[in-house]
PDB file of C-alpha atoms in Angstrom:
ATOM      1  CA  MET A   1       5.669  13.979 -17.739  1.00  0.00           C
ATOM      2  CA  GLU A   2       3.149  11.608 -16.217  1.00  0.00           C
ATOM      3  CA  SER A   3       5.944   9.518 -14.677  1.00  0.00           C
ATOM      4  CA  THR A   4       7.451  12.597 -12.997  1.00  0.00           C
ATOM      5  CA  GLU A   5       4.071  13.666 -11.630  1.00  0.00           C
ATOM      6  CA  ARG A   6       3.486  10.138 -10.349  1.00  0.00           C
ATOM      7  CA  GLN A   7       6.764  10.164  -8.433  1.00  0.00           C
ATOM      8  CA  ALA A   8       5.972  13.575  -6.925  1.00  0.00           C
ATOM      9  CA  ASP A   9       2.531  12.381  -5.817  1.00  0.00           C
ATOM     10  CA  ALA A  10       4.014   9.186  -4.413  1.00  0.00           C
ATOM     11  CA  LEU A  11       6.138  11.224  -2.019  1.00  0.00           C
ATOM     12  CA  THR A  12       3.035  12.757  -0.393  1.00  0.00           C
ATOM     13  CA  LEU A  13       1.413   9.327  -0.102  1.00  0.00           C
ATOM     14  CA  ARG A  14       4.252   7.698   1.793  1.00  0.00           C
ATOM     15  CA  ALA A  15       4.935   7.827   5.514  1.00  0.00           C
ATOM     16  CA  ASP A  16       6.866  10.839   6.798  1.00  0.00           C
ATOM     17  CA  CYS A  17       7.573   9.768  10.364  1.00  0.00           C
ATOM     18  CA  THR A  18       9.290  13.059  11.202  1.00  0.00           C
ATOM     19  CA  ASN A  19       5.934  14.838  10.867  1.00  0.00           C
ATOM     20  CA  CYS A  20       3.830  12.210  12.630  1.00  0.00           C
ATOM     21  CA  PHE A  21       3.132  11.685  16.323  1.00  0.00           C
ATOM     22  CA  GLY A  22       3.947   7.985  16.175  1.00  0.00           C
ATOM     23  CA  LEU A  23       0.321   7.121  15.431  1.00  0.00           C
ATOM     24  CA  CYS A  24       0.960   3.641  14.038  1.00  0.00           C
ATOM     25  CA  CYS A  25       2.970   2.906  17.196  1.00  0.00           C
ATOM     26  CA  VAL A  26       0.049   3.858  19.439  1.00  0.00           C
ATOM     27  CA  ALA A  27      -3.303   3.633  17.659  1.00  0.00           C
ATOM     28  CA  LEU A  28      -2.877   0.157  16.172  1.00  0.00           C
ATOM     29  CA  PRO A  29      -2.845  -3.151  18.072  1.00  0.00           C
ATOM     30  CA  PHE A  30      -0.508  -6.050  17.440  1.00  0.00           C
ATOM     31  CA  GLY A  31      -0.106  -9.518  18.899  1.00  0.00           C
ATOM     32  CA  ARG A  32       2.920 -11.623  19.723  1.00  0.00           C
ATOM     33  CA  SER A  33       3.768 -13.560  16.555  1.00  0.00           C
ATOM     34  CA  ALA A  34       6.448 -14.016  13.930  1.00  0.00           C
ATOM     35  CA  ASP A  35       5.884 -10.337  13.078  1.00  0.00           C
ATOM     36  CA  PHE A  36       5.824  -8.836  16.576  1.00  0.00           C
ATOM     37  CA  ALA A  37       7.805  -9.785  19.667  1.00  0.00           C
ATOM     38  CA  VAL A  38       5.136  -8.683  22.150  1.00  0.00           C
ATOM     39  CA  ASP A  39       1.415  -8.000  22.541  1.00  0.00           C
ATOM     40  CA  LYS A  40       0.171  -4.411  22.378  1.00  0.00           C
ATOM     41  CA  PRO A  41      -3.458  -3.267  22.570  1.00  0.00           C
ATOM     42  CA  ALA A  42      -4.854  -0.425  20.454  1.00  0.00           C
ATOM     43  CA  GLY A  43      -4.385   3.005  22.011  1.00  0.00           C
ATOM     44  CA  THR A  44      -1.359   1.971  24.071  1.00  0.00           C
ATOM     45  CA  PRO A  45       2.068   3.341  23.077  1.00  0.00           C
ATOM     46  CA  CYS A  46       4.651   0.784  22.005  1.00  0.00           C
ATOM     47  CA  ALA A  47       7.381   0.402  24.617  1.00  0.00           C
ATOM     48  CA  GLN A  48       9.934   1.329  21.928  1.00  0.00           C
ATOM     49  CA  LEU A  49       8.333   4.735  21.217  1.00  0.00           C
ATOM     50  CA  ASN A  50      10.608   7.619  22.249  1.00  0.00           C
ATOM     51  CA  ASP A  51       9.517  10.941  23.724  1.00  0.00           C
ATOM     52  CA  ASP A  52      10.131  12.550  20.319  1.00  0.00           C
ATOM     53  CA  PHE A  53       7.817   9.962  18.674  1.00  0.00           C
ATOM     54  CA  GLY A  54      10.753   8.165  17.084  1.00  0.00           C
ATOM     55  CA  CYS A  55      11.452   4.442  17.388  1.00  0.00           C
ATOM     56  CA  SER A  56      14.293   3.445  19.717  1.00  0.00           C
ATOM     57  CA  ILE A  57      15.035   0.289  17.670  1.00  0.00           C
ATOM     58  CA  HIS A  58      14.265   1.591  14.191  1.00  0.00           C
ATOM     59  CA  THR A  59      17.566   0.389  12.706  1.00  0.00           C
ATOM     60  CA  ARG A  60      17.205  -3.105  14.176  1.00  0.00           C
ATOM     61  CA  LEU A  61      13.487  -3.790  14.011  1.00  0.00           C
ATOM     62  CA  ARG A  62      13.859  -7.070  12.129  1.00  0.00           C
ATOM     63  CA  THR A  63      16.520  -8.494  14.413  1.00  0.00           C
ATOM     64  CA  SER A  64      14.478  -7.405  17.441  1.00  0.00           C
ATOM     65  CA  GLY A  65      11.395  -9.352  16.390  1.00  0.00           C
ATOM     66  CA  PHE A  66       9.387  -6.498  14.877  1.00  0.00           C
ATOM     67  CA  THR A  67       9.340  -7.462  11.213  1.00  0.00           C
ATOM     68  CA  GLY A  68       5.727  -6.307  11.026  1.00  0.00           C
ATOM     69  CA  CYS A  69       6.807  -2.716  11.564  1.00  0.00           C
ATOM     70  CA  THR A  70       9.171  -2.831   8.594  1.00  0.00           C
ATOM     71  CA  VAL A  71       6.343  -3.992   6.335  1.00  0.00           C
ATOM     72  CA  TYR A  72       3.789  -1.385   7.374  1.00  0.00           C
ATOM     73  CA  ASP A  73       3.252   1.909   5.502  1.00  0.00           C
ATOM     74  CA  CYS A  74       0.488   4.396   6.283  1.00  0.00           C
ATOM     75  CA  PHE A  75       0.550   5.996   2.800  1.00  0.00           C
ATOM     76  CA  GLY A  76       1.106   9.386   4.445  1.00  0.00           C
ATOM     77  CA  ALA A  77      -1.934   9.200   6.725  1.00  0.00           C
ATOM     78  CA  GLY A  78       0.166   9.688   9.848  1.00  0.00           C
ATOM     79  CA  GLN A  79       1.367  13.157   8.941  1.00  0.00           C
ATOM     80  CA  LYS A  80      -2.066  14.099   7.557  1.00  0.00           C
ATOM     81  CA  VAL A  81      -3.831  13.291  10.837  1.00  0.00           C
ATOM     82  CA  SER A  82      -1.035  14.757  12.959  1.00  0.00           C
ATOM     83  CA  ARG A  83      -0.507  18.018  11.106  1.00  0.00           C
ATOM     84  CA  VAL A  84      -3.807  18.666   9.345  1.00  0.00           C
ATOM     85  CA  THR A  85      -6.701  16.909  11.093  1.00  0.00           C
ATOM     86  CA  PHE A  86      -5.406  17.849  14.545  1.00  0.00           C
ATOM     87  CA  GLY A  87      -3.393  20.899  13.574  1.00  0.00           C
ATOM     88  CA  GLY A  88      -0.088  19.754  15.026  1.00  0.00           C
ATOM     89  CA  GLU A  89      -1.358  19.161  18.561  1.00  0.00           C
ATOM     90  CA  ASP A  90      -0.161  15.763  19.722  1.00  0.00           C
ATOM     91  CA  TRP A  91      -1.912  13.202  21.919  1.00  0.00           C
ATOM     92  CA  ARG A  92       0.561  13.627  24.766  1.00  0.00           C
ATOM     93  CA  ARG A  93      -0.057  17.345  25.148  1.00  0.00           C
ATOM     94  CA  ASN A  94      -3.781  16.920  24.593  1.00  0.00           C
ATOM     95  CA  PRO A  95      -4.787  13.509  25.959  1.00  0.00           C
ATOM     96  CA  ARG A  96      -8.484  14.357  25.566  1.00  0.00           C
ATOM     97  CA  ALA A  97      -8.015  14.365  21.805  1.00  0.00           C
ATOM     98  CA  ALA A  98      -6.177  11.031  21.815  1.00  0.00           C
ATOM     99  CA  PRO A  99      -9.226   8.739  21.279  1.00  0.00           C
ATOM    100  CA  ALA A 100     -10.449  10.792  18.321  1.00  0.00           C
ATOM    101  CA  MET A 101      -6.946  10.960  16.844  1.00  0.00           C
ATOM    102  CA  PHE A 102      -6.415   7.223  17.160  1.00  0.00           C
ATOM    103  CA  ALA A 103      -9.838   6.568  15.592  1.00  0.00           C
ATOM    104  CA  ALA A 104      -9.176   8.961  12.704  1.00  0.00           C
ATOM    105  CA  PHE A 105      -5.818   7.466  11.788  1.00  0.00           C
ATOM    106  CA  PRO A 106      -6.979   4.098  10.332  1.00  0.00           C
ATOM    107  CA  VAL A 107      -9.789   5.845   8.433  1.00  0.00           C
ATOM    108  CA  VAL A 108      -7.415   8.302   6.774  1.00  0.00           C
ATOM    109  CA  ARG A 109      -4.963   5.486   6.145  1.00  0.00           C
ATOM    110  CA  GLN A 110      -7.588   3.639   4.103  1.00  0.00           C
ATOM    111  CA  LEU A 111      -8.416   6.803   2.167  1.00  0.00           C
ATOM    112  CA  HIS A 112      -4.740   7.463   1.439  1.00  0.00           C
ATOM    113  CA  GLU A 113      -4.337   3.934   0.120  1.00  0.00           C
ATOM    114  CA  LEU A 114      -7.206   4.641  -2.280  1.00  0.00           C
ATOM    115  CA  LEU A 115      -5.484   7.880  -3.278  1.00  0.00           C
ATOM    116  CA  TRP A 116      -2.378   5.864  -4.139  1.00  0.00           C
ATOM    117  CA  TYR A 117      -4.340   3.619  -6.480  1.00  0.00           C
ATOM    118  CA  LEU A 118      -6.289   6.478  -8.068  1.00  0.00           C
ATOM    119  CA  THR A 119      -3.127   8.513  -8.583  1.00  0.00           C
ATOM    120  CA  GLU A 120      -1.440   5.575 -10.267  1.00  0.00           C
ATOM    121  CA  ALA A 121      -4.478   4.896 -12.459  1.00  0.00           C
ATOM    122  CA  LEU A 122      -4.260   8.436 -13.808  1.00  0.00           C
ATOM    123  CA  THR A 123      -0.742   7.763 -15.110  1.00  0.00           C
ATOM    124  CA  LEU A 124      -1.845   4.780 -17.188  1.00  0.00           C
ATOM    125  CA  ALA A 125      -2.388   5.862 -20.779  1.00  0.00           C
ATOM    126  CA  ALA A 126      -4.327   2.719 -21.627  1.00  0.00           C
ATOM    127  CA  ALA A 127      -7.027   3.792 -19.163  1.00  0.00           C
ATOM    128  CA  ARG A 128      -7.442   7.254 -20.647  1.00  0.00           C
ATOM    129  CA  GLU A 129     -11.162   6.723 -21.273  1.00  0.00           C
ATOM    130  CA  VAL A 130     -11.826   6.682 -17.509  1.00  0.00           C
ATOM    131  CA  HIS A 131      -9.364   9.422 -16.526  1.00  0.00           C
ATOM    132  CA  GLY A 132     -12.139  11.983 -16.135  1.00  0.00           C
ATOM    133  CA  ALA A 133     -14.038   9.811 -13.673  1.00  0.00           C
ATOM    134  CA  LEU A 134     -10.801   8.950 -11.885  1.00  0.00           C
ATOM    135  CA  ARG A 135      -9.946  12.619 -11.419  1.00  0.00           C
ATOM    136  CA  GLU A 136     -13.369  13.325  -9.941  1.00  0.00           C
ATOM    137  CA  LEU A 137     -13.107  10.457  -7.504  1.00  0.00           C
ATOM    138  CA  LEU A 138      -9.532  11.407  -6.623  1.00  0.00           C
ATOM    139  CA  ALA A 139     -10.641  14.929  -5.714  1.00  0.00           C
ATOM    140  CA  GLU A 140     -13.582  13.584  -3.714  1.00  0.00           C
ATOM    141  CA  THR A 141     -11.345  11.174  -1.822  1.00  0.00           C
ATOM    142  CA  GLU A 142      -8.841  13.920  -1.033  1.00  0.00           C
ATOM    143  CA  ASP A 143     -11.689  16.061   0.316  1.00  0.00           C
ATOM    144  CA  LEU A 144     -12.754  13.198   2.577  1.00  0.00           C
ATOM    145  CA  THR A 145      -9.268  13.056   4.104  1.00  0.00           C
ATOM    146  CA  LEU A 146      -9.748  16.678   5.160  1.00  0.00           C
ATOM    147  CA  LEU A 147     -12.918  16.029   7.169  1.00  0.00           C
ATOM    148  CA  ALA A 148     -12.991  16.913  10.848  1.00  0.00           C
ATOM    149  CA  PRO A 149     -12.645  14.011  13.315  1.00  0.00           C
ATOM    150  CA  ASP A 150     -16.418  13.683  13.698  1.00  0.00           C
ATOM    151  CA  GLY A 151     -16.848  13.500   9.931  1.00  0.00           C
ATOM    152  CA  LEU A 152     -14.161  10.837   9.613  1.00  0.00           C
ATOM    153  CA  ALA A 153     -15.783   8.782  12.369  1.00  0.00           C
ATOM    154  CA  ALA A 154     -19.134   8.843  10.537  1.00  0.00           C
ATOM    155  CA  LEU A 155     -17.681   8.063   7.100  1.00  0.00           C
ATOM    156  CA  ASP A 156     -18.778   4.860   5.361  1.00  0.00           C
ATOM    157  CA  VAL A 157     -15.354   3.833   4.084  1.00  0.00           C
ATOM    158  CA  PRO A 158     -16.422   0.441   2.632  1.00  0.00           C
ATOM    159  CA  ALA A 159     -19.063   2.153   0.479  1.00  0.00           C
ATOM    160  CA  HIS A 160     -16.559   4.677  -0.821  1.00  0.00           C
ATOM    161  CA  ARG A 161     -13.987   1.944  -1.419  1.00  0.00           C
ATOM    162  CA  GLN A 162     -16.529   0.052  -3.517  1.00  0.00           C
ATOM    163  CA  ARG A 163     -17.067   3.087  -5.749  1.00  0.00           C
ATOM    164  CA  VAL A 164     -13.323   3.418  -6.226  1.00  0.00           C
ATOM    165  CA  ASN A 165     -12.965  -0.298  -6.902  1.00  0.00           C
ATOM    166  CA  VAL A 166     -15.393  -0.146  -9.828  1.00  0.00           C
ATOM    167  CA  LEU A 167     -13.105   2.318 -11.597  1.00  0.00           C
ATOM    168  CA  LEU A 168      -9.938   0.459 -10.623  1.00  0.00           C
ATOM    169  CA  LEU A 169     -11.361  -2.750 -12.072  1.00  0.00           C
ATOM    170  CA  ARG A 170     -12.114  -0.996 -15.349  1.00  0.00           C
ATOM    171  CA  THR A 171      -8.626   0.530 -15.315  1.00  0.00           C
ATOM    172  CA  SER A 172      -7.141  -2.933 -14.817  1.00  0.00           C
ATOM    173  CA  GLU A 173      -9.120  -4.365 -17.728  1.00  0.00           C
ATOM    174  CA  LEU A 174      -7.984  -1.614 -20.065  1.00  0.00           C
ATOM    175  CA  VAL A 175      -4.317  -1.895 -19.096  1.00  0.00           C
ATOM    176  CA  ARG A 176      -4.174  -5.682 -19.139  1.00  0.00           C
ATOM    177  CA  ALA A 177      -5.909  -5.856 -22.510  1.00  0.00           C
ATOM    178  CA  GLY A 178      -2.642  -4.729 -24.093  1.00  0.00           C
ATOM    179  CA  ALA A 179      -0.574  -7.463 -22.466  1.00  0.00           C
ATOM    180  CA  ARG A 180      -1.713 -10.656 -24.190  1.00  0.00           C
ATOM    181  CA  PRO A 181       0.705 -13.500 -23.456  1.00  0.00           C
ATOM    182  CA  ALA A 182       2.545 -14.821 -26.490  1.00  0.00           C
ATOM    183  CA  GLY A 183       1.159 -17.801 -28.363  1.00  0.00           C
ATOM    184  CA  LYS A 184      -2.193 -18.636 -29.933  1.00  0.00           C
ATOM    185  CA  GLY A 185      -3.829 -15.362 -28.900  1.00  0.00           C
ATOM    186  CA  ARG A 186      -4.426 -16.518 -25.329  1.00  0.00           C
ATOM    187  CA  ARG A 187      -6.136 -14.047 -23.035  1.00  0.00           C
ATOM    188  CA  PRO A 188      -4.441 -13.065 -19.747  1.00  0.00           C
ATOM    189  CA  LYS A 189      -5.798 -15.203 -16.947  1.00  0.00           C
ATOM    190  CA  ASP A 190      -8.062 -13.956 -14.172  1.00  0.00           C
ATOM    191  CA  ARG A 191      -6.653 -15.385 -10.944  1.00  0.00           C
ATOM    192  CA  ARG A 192      -8.433 -13.043  -8.527  1.00  0.00           C
ATOM    193  CA  GLY A 193      -8.323 -14.394  -5.003  1.00  0.00           C
ATOM    194  CA  ALA A 194      -6.512 -17.542  -6.133  1.00  0.00           C
ATOM    195  CA  ASP A 195      -4.751 -19.723  -3.574  1.00  0.00           C
ATOM    196  CA  LEU A 196      -1.193 -19.734  -4.892  1.00  0.00           C
ATOM    197  CA  MET A 197       0.584 -20.166  -1.580  1.00  0.00           C
ATOM    198  CA  GLY A 198       3.954 -21.754  -2.211  1.00  0.00           C
ATOM    199  CA  ALA A 199       3.199 -21.997  -5.935  1.00  0.00           C
ATOM    200  CA  ARG A 200       6.089 -22.822  -8.238  1.00  0.00           C
ATOM    201  CA  LEU A 201       5.944 -19.955 -10.706  1.00  0.00           C
ATOM    202  CA  ARG A 202       9.611 -19.534 -11.451  1.00  0.00           C
ATOM    203  CA  GLY A 203      10.051 -17.888 -14.860  1.00  0.00           C
ATOM    204  CA  ALA A 204       6.288 -17.815 -15.425  1.00  0.00           C
ATOM    205  CA  ASP A 205       4.843 -15.481 -18.054  1.00  0.00           C
ATOM    206  CA  LEU A 206       2.190 -13.701 -15.995  1.00  0.00           C
ATOM    207  CA  ARG A 207       1.894 -10.614 -18.176  1.00  0.00           C
ATOM    208  CA  GLY A 208      -1.541  -9.079 -17.917  1.00  0.00           C
ATOM    209  CA  THR A 209      -2.795 -11.591 -15.353  1.00  0.00           C
ATOM    210  CA  SER A 210      -5.192 -10.411 -12.671  1.00  0.00           C
ATOM    211  CA  LEU A 211      -3.808 -11.474  -9.298  1.00  0.00           C
ATOM    212  CA  ARG A 212      -6.093  -9.176  -7.334  1.00  0.00           C
ATOM    213  CA  GLY A 213      -6.294 -10.465  -3.769  1.00  0.00           C
ATOM    214  CA  ALA A 214      -4.406 -13.653  -4.662  1.00  0.00           C
ATOM    215  CA  TYR A 215      -2.573 -15.545  -1.930  1.00  0.00           C
ATOM    216  CA  LEU A 216       1.044 -15.687  -3.084  1.00  0.00           C
ATOM    217  CA  ILE A 217       2.578 -16.343   0.324  1.00  0.00           C
ATOM    218  CA  ALA A 218       6.011 -17.975  -0.096  1.00  0.00           C
ATOM    219  CA  ALA A 219       5.385 -18.402  -3.839  1.00  0.00           C
ATOM    220  CA  ASP A 220       8.432 -18.905  -6.057  1.00  0.00           C
ATOM    221  CA  LEU A 221       8.255 -16.030  -8.526  1.00  0.00           C
ATOM    222  CA  ARG A 222      11.944 -15.910  -9.365  1.00  0.00           C
ATOM    223  CA  GLY A 223      12.427 -14.529 -12.854  1.00  0.00           C
ATOM    224  CA  ALA A 224       8.684 -14.259 -13.439  1.00  0.00           C
ATOM    225  CA  ASP A 225       7.342 -11.681 -15.911  1.00  0.00           C
ATOM    226  CA  LEU A 226       4.770  -9.598 -14.030  1.00  0.00           C
ATOM    227  CA  ARG A 227       4.505  -6.670 -16.401  1.00  0.00           C
ATOM    228  CA  ARG A 228       0.989  -5.186 -16.565  1.00  0.00           C
ATOM    229  CA  THR A 229      -0.095  -7.665 -13.901  1.00  0.00           C
ATOM    230  CA  ASP A 230      -2.774  -6.439 -11.493  1.00  0.00           C
ATOM    231  CA  LEU A 231      -1.436  -6.996  -7.963  1.00  0.00           C
ATOM    232  CA  ILE A 232      -3.906  -4.978  -5.942  1.00  0.00           C
ATOM    233  CA  GLY A 233      -4.365  -6.644  -2.561  1.00  0.00           C
ATOM    234  CA  ALA A 234      -2.185  -9.644  -3.457  1.00  0.00           C
ATOM    235  CA  ASP A 235      -0.527 -11.220  -0.413  1.00  0.00           C
ATOM    236  CA  LEU A 236       3.185 -11.348  -1.237  1.00  0.00           C
ATOM    237  CA  ARG A 237       4.480 -12.273   2.199  1.00  0.00           C
ATOM    238  CA  ASP A 238       7.744 -14.153   1.821  1.00  0.00           C
ATOM    239  CA  ALA A 239       7.188 -14.510  -1.937  1.00  0.00           C
ATOM    240  CA  ASP A 240      10.509 -14.745  -3.780  1.00  0.00           C
ATOM    241  CA  LEU A 241      10.686 -12.022  -6.421  1.00  0.00           C
ATOM    242  CA  SER A 242      14.386 -12.420  -7.161  1.00  0.00           C
ATOM    243  CA  GLY A 243      15.020 -11.467 -10.774  1.00  0.00           C
ATOM    244  CA  ALA A 244      11.321 -10.889 -11.444  1.00  0.00           C
ATOM    245  CA  ASP A 245      10.188  -8.097 -13.763  1.00  0.00           C
ATOM    246  CA  LEU A 246       7.618  -5.891 -12.014  1.00  0.00           C
ATOM    247  CA  THR A 247       8.011  -2.879 -14.284  1.00  0.00           C
ATOM    248  CA  GLY A 248       4.553  -1.848 -15.349  1.00  0.00           C
ATOM    249  CA  ALA A 249       2.854  -4.013 -12.706  1.00  0.00           C
ATOM    250  CA  ILE A 250      -0.239  -2.129 -11.612  1.00  0.00           C
ATOM    251  CA  PHE A 251      -1.514  -1.289  -8.141  1.00  0.00           C
ATOM    252  CA  LEU A 252       1.570  -2.677  -6.418  1.00  0.00           C
ATOM    253  CA  THR A 253       2.416  -0.966  -3.119  1.00  0.00           C
ATOM    254  CA  GLN A 254       5.501  -0.534  -0.982  1.00  0.00           C
ATOM    255  CA  PRO A 255       4.099  -2.643   1.890  1.00  0.00           C
ATOM    256  CA  GLN A 256       3.654  -5.557  -0.526  1.00  0.00           C
ATOM    257  CA  LEU A 257       7.273  -5.295  -1.636  1.00  0.00           C
ATOM    258  CA  ASN A 258       8.454  -4.940   1.958  1.00  0.00           C
ATOM    259  CA  ALA A 259       6.708  -8.201   2.831  1.00  0.00           C
ATOM    260  CA  ALA A 260       8.325 -10.084  -0.064  1.00  0.00           C
ATOM    261  CA  ARG A 261      11.878 -11.185  -0.832  1.00  0.00           C
ATOM    262  CA  GLY A 262      13.912 -10.011  -3.785  1.00  0.00           C
ATOM    263  CA  ASP A 263      17.376  -9.094  -4.965  1.00  0.00           C
ATOM    264  CA  GLY A 264      19.321  -6.576  -6.998  1.00  0.00           C
ATOM    265  CA  ALA A 265      18.032  -8.099 -10.226  1.00  0.00           C
ATOM    266  CA  THR A 266      14.362  -7.550  -9.356  1.00  0.00           C
ATOM    267  CA  ARG A 267      12.975  -4.850 -11.640  1.00  0.00           C
ATOM    268  CA  LEU A 268      10.571  -2.447  -9.933  1.00  0.00           C
ATOM    269  CA  PRO A 269       8.107   0.307 -10.906  1.00  0.00           C
ATOM    270  CA  THR A 270       9.764   3.718 -10.672  1.00  0.00           C
ATOM    271  CA  ALA A 271       7.493   4.948  -7.860  1.00  0.00           C
ATOM    272  CA  LEU A 272       8.581   2.170  -5.479  1.00  0.00           C
ATOM    273  CA  GLU A 273      11.811   1.559  -3.592  1.00  0.00           C
ATOM    274  CA  ARG A 274      13.898  -1.580  -3.243  1.00  0.00           C
ATOM    275  CA  PRO A 275      13.462  -2.763   0.372  1.00  0.00           C
ATOM    276  CA  ALA A 276      16.613  -2.442   2.467  1.00  0.00           C
ATOM    277  CA  HIS A 277      16.407  -6.056   3.660  1.00  0.00           C
ATOM    278  CA  TRP A 278      16.532  -7.516   0.144  1.00  0.00           C
ATOM    279  CA  SER A 279      19.800  -9.216  -0.712  1.00  0.00           C
TER     280      SER A 279
END
């Protein structure tokens, strides 16, 4: 039951570009790099944005030098700001509202990311003792996403994020406590913020390890066991997850998977999708 509810909630916390006014293509800046072929300042529409707010190169973003776009996910903030905060009135028809809309989008995006984590935490039976507090904070966070533009602009997002993080940390501890690695009663390691760039972790038993905010760029995680591993904020860019077991990994997001490499043998949590560019 909880798994089904989680999947239903995940759908509302994932980008629905058909109901968005291309906000990520306008509000956000990007610079010429390996991820983006050109420079674009915040508030300026991308040259590839169509009149209907669709992307003219959507099916060939990676080959056109816009890998960064294929990694990004707004967690459903785009449609929330477009259809709820601004009631379906787009920035082209109402240019006066454009600055407020572009300012609201990244705020709601951060709140929707927190909703993703809180929603997932409520599906974890091992964290049942904090479910009541999680539900309260989930409802409060949802209410914040419904604030008017002025309210969103005045919101102290870092302070709210810190309150959420306290509960997510406790959730992580409770879940990982049941994933002791085999052998001599060893406790799962805490590798928060660790520099593991390019690390050779092929086949590693990482069950229950905290990799919160760890740098796993280009790490070799082929065949690694990442069940009940806390991956919140971990940088998985170009990490090789081929054959890895991520079932039960906690606080993993679609953008993290999109930034990594994997294959048909990579095992994923049910709420996430296998990226189209994986082999």
